[in-house]
Amino acid sequence: MKTACIENKKMSAKEIIESYKGKPLRIMEVCGTHTHEIFRLGIRNILPDTIKLISGPGCPVCVTPVGFIDESLMLALEHRAVICTFGDLLRVPGSKMSLADSRQKGASIKMVYSPVDALSYAKEHPDKEIVFLSVGFETTTPASCLAVKKAKADGIKNFSLLVANKTMPEAYKILKNSADAFLYPGHVDAIAGTSVCESLVKEGVSGVVTGFTANELLTALAVAIKLSEKGKPFFKNCYPRVVKSEGNIPAQELVNETMESCDSEWRGLGKIKKSGLKLRADYKDFDARTRFNLPKIPGKSNPACRCGDILQGKCKPTECGLFGKICNPQHPVGACMVSNEGACSAYYQYGGNL
Amino acid sequence: MEKNITLAHGAGGKQTSMLIDEVFKTHFSNPLLTADDAAILQIDSGKIAFSTDGFIVSPFEFPGGNIGKLSICGTVNDLACMGAKPLYLTCAFVIEEGFPLTILEKIASSMEKTAKETGVKIVAGDTKVAGKGQIDNIFITTSGVGQLAEGISLSGSKACVGDAVIVTGDIGRHGCSILLSREDFGIETSIKSDCAPLWGAVEKMLEVTKTLHVIRDATRGGVGTVLYEIANQSNVGICLDSKEIPVSGEVAGVCGMLGLEPLYLACEGRLVVFAPMDEAEQIVKTLRQLPYSKEAAVIGEVTSEMPGRVVMKTEIGAKTLLPEPGGELLPRIC
Amino acid sequence: MCVGLSAKVIGIDNGMAIIDASGAKREISAELIKDLEPGDYVMVHAGIAIAKITDNDEDETDEIMESL
Ligand code: SF4
């Protein structure tokens, strides 16, 4: 009985998508995990020609600038710090090499599941300097903040963060003409709440908060299509089982207590005002840049790499001259090829013709 | 005798003979294993299969096995994949100075047990000791000879359009158990490596059908990698049905936490079998009665579409390419 | 941007929760969610519970489709 009705509903969301014949729609999935799931489920292959899905900049690895990798390498190789990082960052190319490459040069790079684990590692190894590479959007930032807050409370002296955390609101504004509707990143909104996305409606920006299961993705797409047909800017939370309109208030407070807003460099998009975070002055002892007195490192990316245009939906990965030839997942040139969810990597892995 | 391996154990003198007598001879003894320079073997007429494999694994002990068991299973399974009954093995050890003897004992005893289970004899061996820090604990290389049954010819290039793709059990346990014991991700599971000798399974399959096309063990790179290899070797397309792929709950849970795909996790006791679709049911039924293949299942079929590629039918009924595996498996968070 | 895992809370102790995702267990921080109890479901990211959730995506998507 139950299964029958699930089938029905699944069909109907899928049918709405498959049978859409209205005016052409550009829908941007902002979040890289959405990109990944959309490819994994083959959702692109059921879309009619009238719907174009664009992969946006929501992969922290893809938007992290070359200079950040160079800074981490300097910490690992010159300051002999143990670098703790999410696995995602390991293969991102810096100016000269990636963190994975630096292991051959004696760098000590440790993968962790959580920043809090990096802190535990620091406690267990008081003789070593531990630096956690703090990247990510609203969803991931609270974990870093929690680690740094605990480190301060426990008087830990050998733990610091190299911060490149980013926030979405200003990026939405920059991207607003790149798509007719956005699939908003469900887990960002689980922390941040929906007010920013809701208020974008006033600026003519439409979108739906989207979850990550097959059901949730199809439903959100179907809703975006249906609401687009009405012709007015819209917002709908299609992921209320996880996302509340006010978000996660204790998490917001924690971030606010430990970090403050700053301008930030996005690989491909350039500098965006008020789109990044840095540690507050109270926590400067835990800021790896201060602690190790790091110089400003500009970082050089390959000029032929078109990650920037791709992130803004201005071109497809296949339009980059390096795609598939010089640049592939084994030898990524740009960040979009590194992360599994990067647009170039996804195109490469799932067939450039998709 | 000292409690740890010293360089003297590898120098060829008295210490070496002691090590051989007390550890290896005790566990591997059989009439063919002598003190002479080479083993003299009787091979019946017909064809033999001959294979070799080197083993380094960190950590060398893991839930469900150790490097010793792995080194026997690896070569036994390589022979079995060709349809050859494993008969004789040789093994060469490179051991790091300072390696505890008790653990070496344990490794040798696992090797003995696994070899006995398969009915294969260890007929020659070698031990070298490397200085501290030159290698990571212990490396083992095994080579093996197997007798090919009459009329059997299996190869990765023999997959045919219309074949069923069968896997002999739930996938990814070995890769998962190694990853969790190597990195401290703080994840608790009862996942054990699937490491197992599979000649028994092959022997039984050969009893029920003579038309097996391909057998391959899904080791490094997992089932996904093997499927790509075969799709290329046979120049055919492979279409998998995502819901038929057996994955244990715990492996799925770990993959969910770390953003990994079970199809790329290594197995050490799982075969991928290609055989005509009308034989598939019988093969799966046979496999399910055996100890290491209770979860055997048909997971897809060979098609003429997109030769060289593996396509997945997904839970929403769409088709998508399975990304070609490559590189180190990196857990992802974002 | 954020791989999330929905999992069941099976124990709570001093701001930490043990979660179970089809048999794989891990300790995570529960400090950012008020009043978490064993039996609740949470969305986990980077070792932190980021939201208390209901486990069934199908009921929810059913409802959303209804409302269209
Ligand atoms: S294919 Fe490579 S070089 Fe080209 S845009 Fe993508 S990541 Fe950059």
PDB file of N, CA, C and O and ligand atoms in Angstrom, chain A residues 302 304-308 310 317 320-324 327-328 332-338 344-345, ligand 1:
ATOM      1  N   ASN A 302      46.464  28.486 -12.967  1.00  0.00           N
ATOM      2  CA  ASN A 302      46.699  28.392 -14.406  1.00  0.00           C
ATOM      3  C   ASN A 302      45.751  29.333 -15.155  1.00  0.00           C
ATOM      4  O   ASN A 302      44.533  29.214 -15.022  1.00  0.00           O
ATOM      5  N   ALA A 304      44.741  29.487 -18.110  1.00  0.00           N
ATOM      6  CA  ALA A 304      43.832  28.889 -19.089  1.00  0.00           C
ATOM      7  C   ALA A 304      42.625  28.228 -18.417  1.00  0.00           C
ATOM      8  O   ALA A 304      41.643  27.886 -19.064  1.00  0.00           O
ATOM      9  N   CYS A 305      42.697  28.036 -17.104  1.00  0.00           N
ATOM     10  CA  CYS A 305      41.615  27.362 -16.385  1.00  0.00           C
ATOM     11  C   CYS A 305      40.387  28.260 -16.323  1.00  0.00           C
ATOM     12  O   CYS A 305      40.481  29.429 -15.967  1.00  0.00           O
ATOM     13  N   ARG A 306      39.225  27.719 -16.680  1.00  0.00           N
ATOM     14  CA  ARG A 306      38.022  28.544 -16.747  1.00  0.00           C
ATOM     15  C   ARG A 306      37.048  28.286 -15.610  1.00  0.00           C
ATOM     16  O   ARG A 306      35.848  28.562 -15.712  1.00  0.00           O
ATOM     17  N   CYS A 307      37.569  27.731 -14.519  1.00  0.00           N
ATOM     18  CA  CYS A 307      36.731  27.459 -13.347  1.00  0.00           C
ATOM     19  C   CYS A 307      35.800  28.629 -13.021  1.00  0.00           C
ATOM     20  O   CYS A 307      34.635  28.430 -12.686  1.00  0.00           O
ATOM     21  N   GLY A 308      36.330  29.830 -13.095  1.00  0.00           N
ATOM     22  CA  GLY A 308      35.555  31.005 -12.718  1.00  0.00           C
ATOM     23  C   GLY A 308      34.297  31.140 -13.560  1.00  0.00           C
ATOM     24  O   GLY A 308      33.190  31.299 -13.035  1.00  0.00           O
ATOM     25  N   ILE A 310      32.912  28.843 -15.254  1.00  0.00           N
ATOM     26  CA  ILE A 310      32.070  27.668 -15.052  1.00  0.00           C
ATOM     27  C   ILE A 310      31.227  27.829 -13.789  1.00  0.00           C
ATOM     28  O   ILE A 310      30.034  27.557 -13.778  1.00  0.00           O
ATOM     29  N   PRO A 317      32.187  23.012 -18.694  1.00  0.00           N
ATOM     30  CA  PRO A 317      33.550  22.497 -18.572  1.00  0.00           C
ATOM     31  C   PRO A 317      34.136  22.092 -19.917  1.00  0.00           C
ATOM     32  O   PRO A 317      35.314  22.328 -20.191  1.00  0.00           O
ATOM     33  N   CYS A 320      36.324  24.453 -21.868  1.00  0.00           N
ATOM     34  CA  CYS A 320      37.684  24.803 -21.442  1.00  0.00           C
ATOM     35  C   CYS A 320      38.685  23.996 -22.266  1.00  0.00           C
ATOM     36  O   CYS A 320      38.540  22.778 -22.409  1.00  0.00           O
ATOM     37  N   GLY A 321      39.682  24.695 -22.803  1.00  0.00           N
ATOM     38  CA  GLY A 321      40.663  24.043 -23.668  1.00  0.00           C
ATOM     39  C   GLY A 321      41.471  22.951 -22.976  1.00  0.00           C
ATOM     40  O   GLY A 321      41.999  22.053 -23.622  1.00  0.00           O
ATOM     41  N   LEU A 322      41.559  23.021 -21.641  1.00  0.00           N
ATOM     42  CA  LEU A 322      42.373  22.034 -20.934  1.00  0.00           C
ATOM     43  C   LEU A 322      41.567  20.785 -20.554  1.00  0.00           C
ATOM     44  O   LEU A 322      42.119  19.743 -20.232  1.00  0.00           O
ATOM     45  N   PHE A 323      40.234  20.915 -20.602  1.00  0.00           N
ATOM     46  CA  PHE A 323      39.362  19.857 -20.113  1.00  0.00           C
ATOM     47  C   PHE A 323      39.654  18.505 -20.764  1.00  0.00           C
ATOM     48  O   PHE A 323      39.664  18.384 -21.993  1.00  0.00           O
ATOM     49  N   GLY A 324      39.912  17.514 -19.927  1.00  0.00           N
ATOM     50  CA  GLY A 324      40.071  16.148 -20.417  1.00  0.00           C
ATOM     51  C   GLY A 324      41.436  15.898 -21.044  1.00  0.00           C
ATOM     52  O   GLY A 324      41.878  14.760 -21.122  1.00  0.00           O
ATOM     53  N   CYS A 327      43.858  18.473 -18.186  1.00  0.00           N
ATOM     54  CA  CYS A 327      43.202  18.492 -16.875  1.00  0.00           C
ATOM     55  C   CYS A 327      42.230  17.330 -16.746  1.00  0.00           C
ATOM     56  O   CYS A 327      41.283  17.215 -17.529  1.00  0.00           O
ATOM     57  N   ASN A 328      42.476  16.436 -15.810  1.00  0.00           N
ATOM     58  CA  ASN A 328      41.555  15.338 -15.530  1.00  0.00           C
ATOM     59  C   ASN A 328      41.648  15.015 -14.035  1.00  0.00           C
ATOM     60  O   ASN A 328      42.521  15.545 -13.359  1.00  0.00           O
ATOM     61  N   PRO A 332      44.475  17.206 -11.784  1.00  0.00           N
ATOM     62  CA  PRO A 332      43.610  18.382 -11.873  1.00  0.00           C
ATOM     63  C   PRO A 332      44.429  19.664 -12.021  1.00  0.00           C
ATOM     64  O   PRO A 332      45.464  19.818 -11.377  1.00  0.00           O
ATOM     65  N   VAL A 333      43.974  20.545 -12.885  1.00  0.00           N
ATOM     66  CA  VAL A 333      44.620  21.848 -13.021  1.00  0.00           C
ATOM     67  C   VAL A 333      43.880  22.855 -12.144  1.00  0.00           C
ATOM     68  O   VAL A 333      44.465  23.606 -11.379  1.00  0.00           O
ATOM     69  N   GLY A 334      42.576  22.851 -12.275  1.00  0.00           N
ATOM     70  CA  GLY A 334      41.767  23.773 -11.488  1.00  0.00           C
ATOM     71  C   GLY A 334      40.999  23.020 -10.418  1.00  0.00           C
ATOM     72  O   GLY A 334      40.892  21.796 -10.453  1.00  0.00           O
ATOM     73  N   ALA A 335      40.472  23.795  -9.478  1.00  0.00           N
ATOM     74  CA  ALA A 335      39.788  23.175  -8.354  1.00  0.00           C
ATOM     75  C   ALA A 335      38.505  22.465  -8.781  1.00  0.00           C
ATOM     76  O   ALA A 335      38.091  21.498  -8.156  1.00  0.00           O
ATOM     77  N   CYS A 336      37.893  22.930  -9.874  1.00  0.00           N
ATOM     78  CA  CYS A 336      36.637  22.298 -10.303  1.00  0.00           C
ATOM     79  C   CYS A 336      36.843  20.852 -10.724  1.00  0.00           C
ATOM     80  O   CYS A 336      35.900  20.095 -10.903  1.00  0.00           O
ATOM     81  N   MET A 337      38.098  20.473 -10.949  1.00  0.00           N
ATOM     82  CA  MET A 337      38.376  19.106 -11.363  1.00  0.00           C
ATOM     83  C   MET A 337      38.754  18.242 -10.164  1.00  0.00           C
ATOM     84  O   MET A 337      38.778  17.023 -10.243  1.00  0.00           O
ATOM     85  N   VAL A 338      39.028  18.881  -9.044  1.00  0.00           N
ATOM     86  CA  VAL A 338      39.552  18.134  -7.910  1.00  0.00           C
ATOM     87  C   VAL A 338      38.471  17.424  -7.143  1.00  0.00           C
ATOM     88  O   VAL A 338      38.450  16.215  -7.013  1.00  0.00           O
ATOM     89  N   CYS A 344      33.741  20.365 -13.248  1.00  0.00           N
ATOM     90  CA  CYS A 344      34.569  19.731 -14.277  1.00  0.00           C
ATOM     91  C   CYS A 344      34.740  18.240 -14.006  1.00  0.00           C
ATOM     92  O   CYS A 344      34.648  17.419 -14.910  1.00  0.00           O
ATOM     93  N   SER A 345      34.971  17.920 -12.755  1.00  0.00           N
ATOM     94  CA  SER A 345      35.144  16.527 -12.387  1.00  0.00           C
ATOM     95  C   SER A 345      33.868  15.736 -12.678  1.00  0.00           C
ATOM     96  O   SER A 345      33.894  14.653 -13.253  1.00  0.00           O
TER      97      SER A 345
HETATM   98  S1  SF4 D   1      38.751  21.609 -16.989  1.00  0.00           S
HETATM   99 FE1  SF4 D   1      40.372  21.925 -15.494  1.00  0.00          FE
HETATM  100  S2  SF4 D   1      41.431  23.727 -16.226  1.00  0.00           S
HETATM  101 FE2  SF4 D   1      39.475  23.676 -17.305  1.00  0.00          FE
HETATM  102  S3  SF4 D   1      38.107  24.907 -16.031  1.00  0.00           S
HETATM  103 FE3  SF4 D   1      37.885  22.818 -15.333  1.00  0.00          FE
HETATM  104  S4  SF4 D   1      39.323  22.642 -13.657  1.00  0.00           S
HETATM  105 FE4  SF4 D   1      39.908  24.473 -14.794  1.00  0.00          FE
END
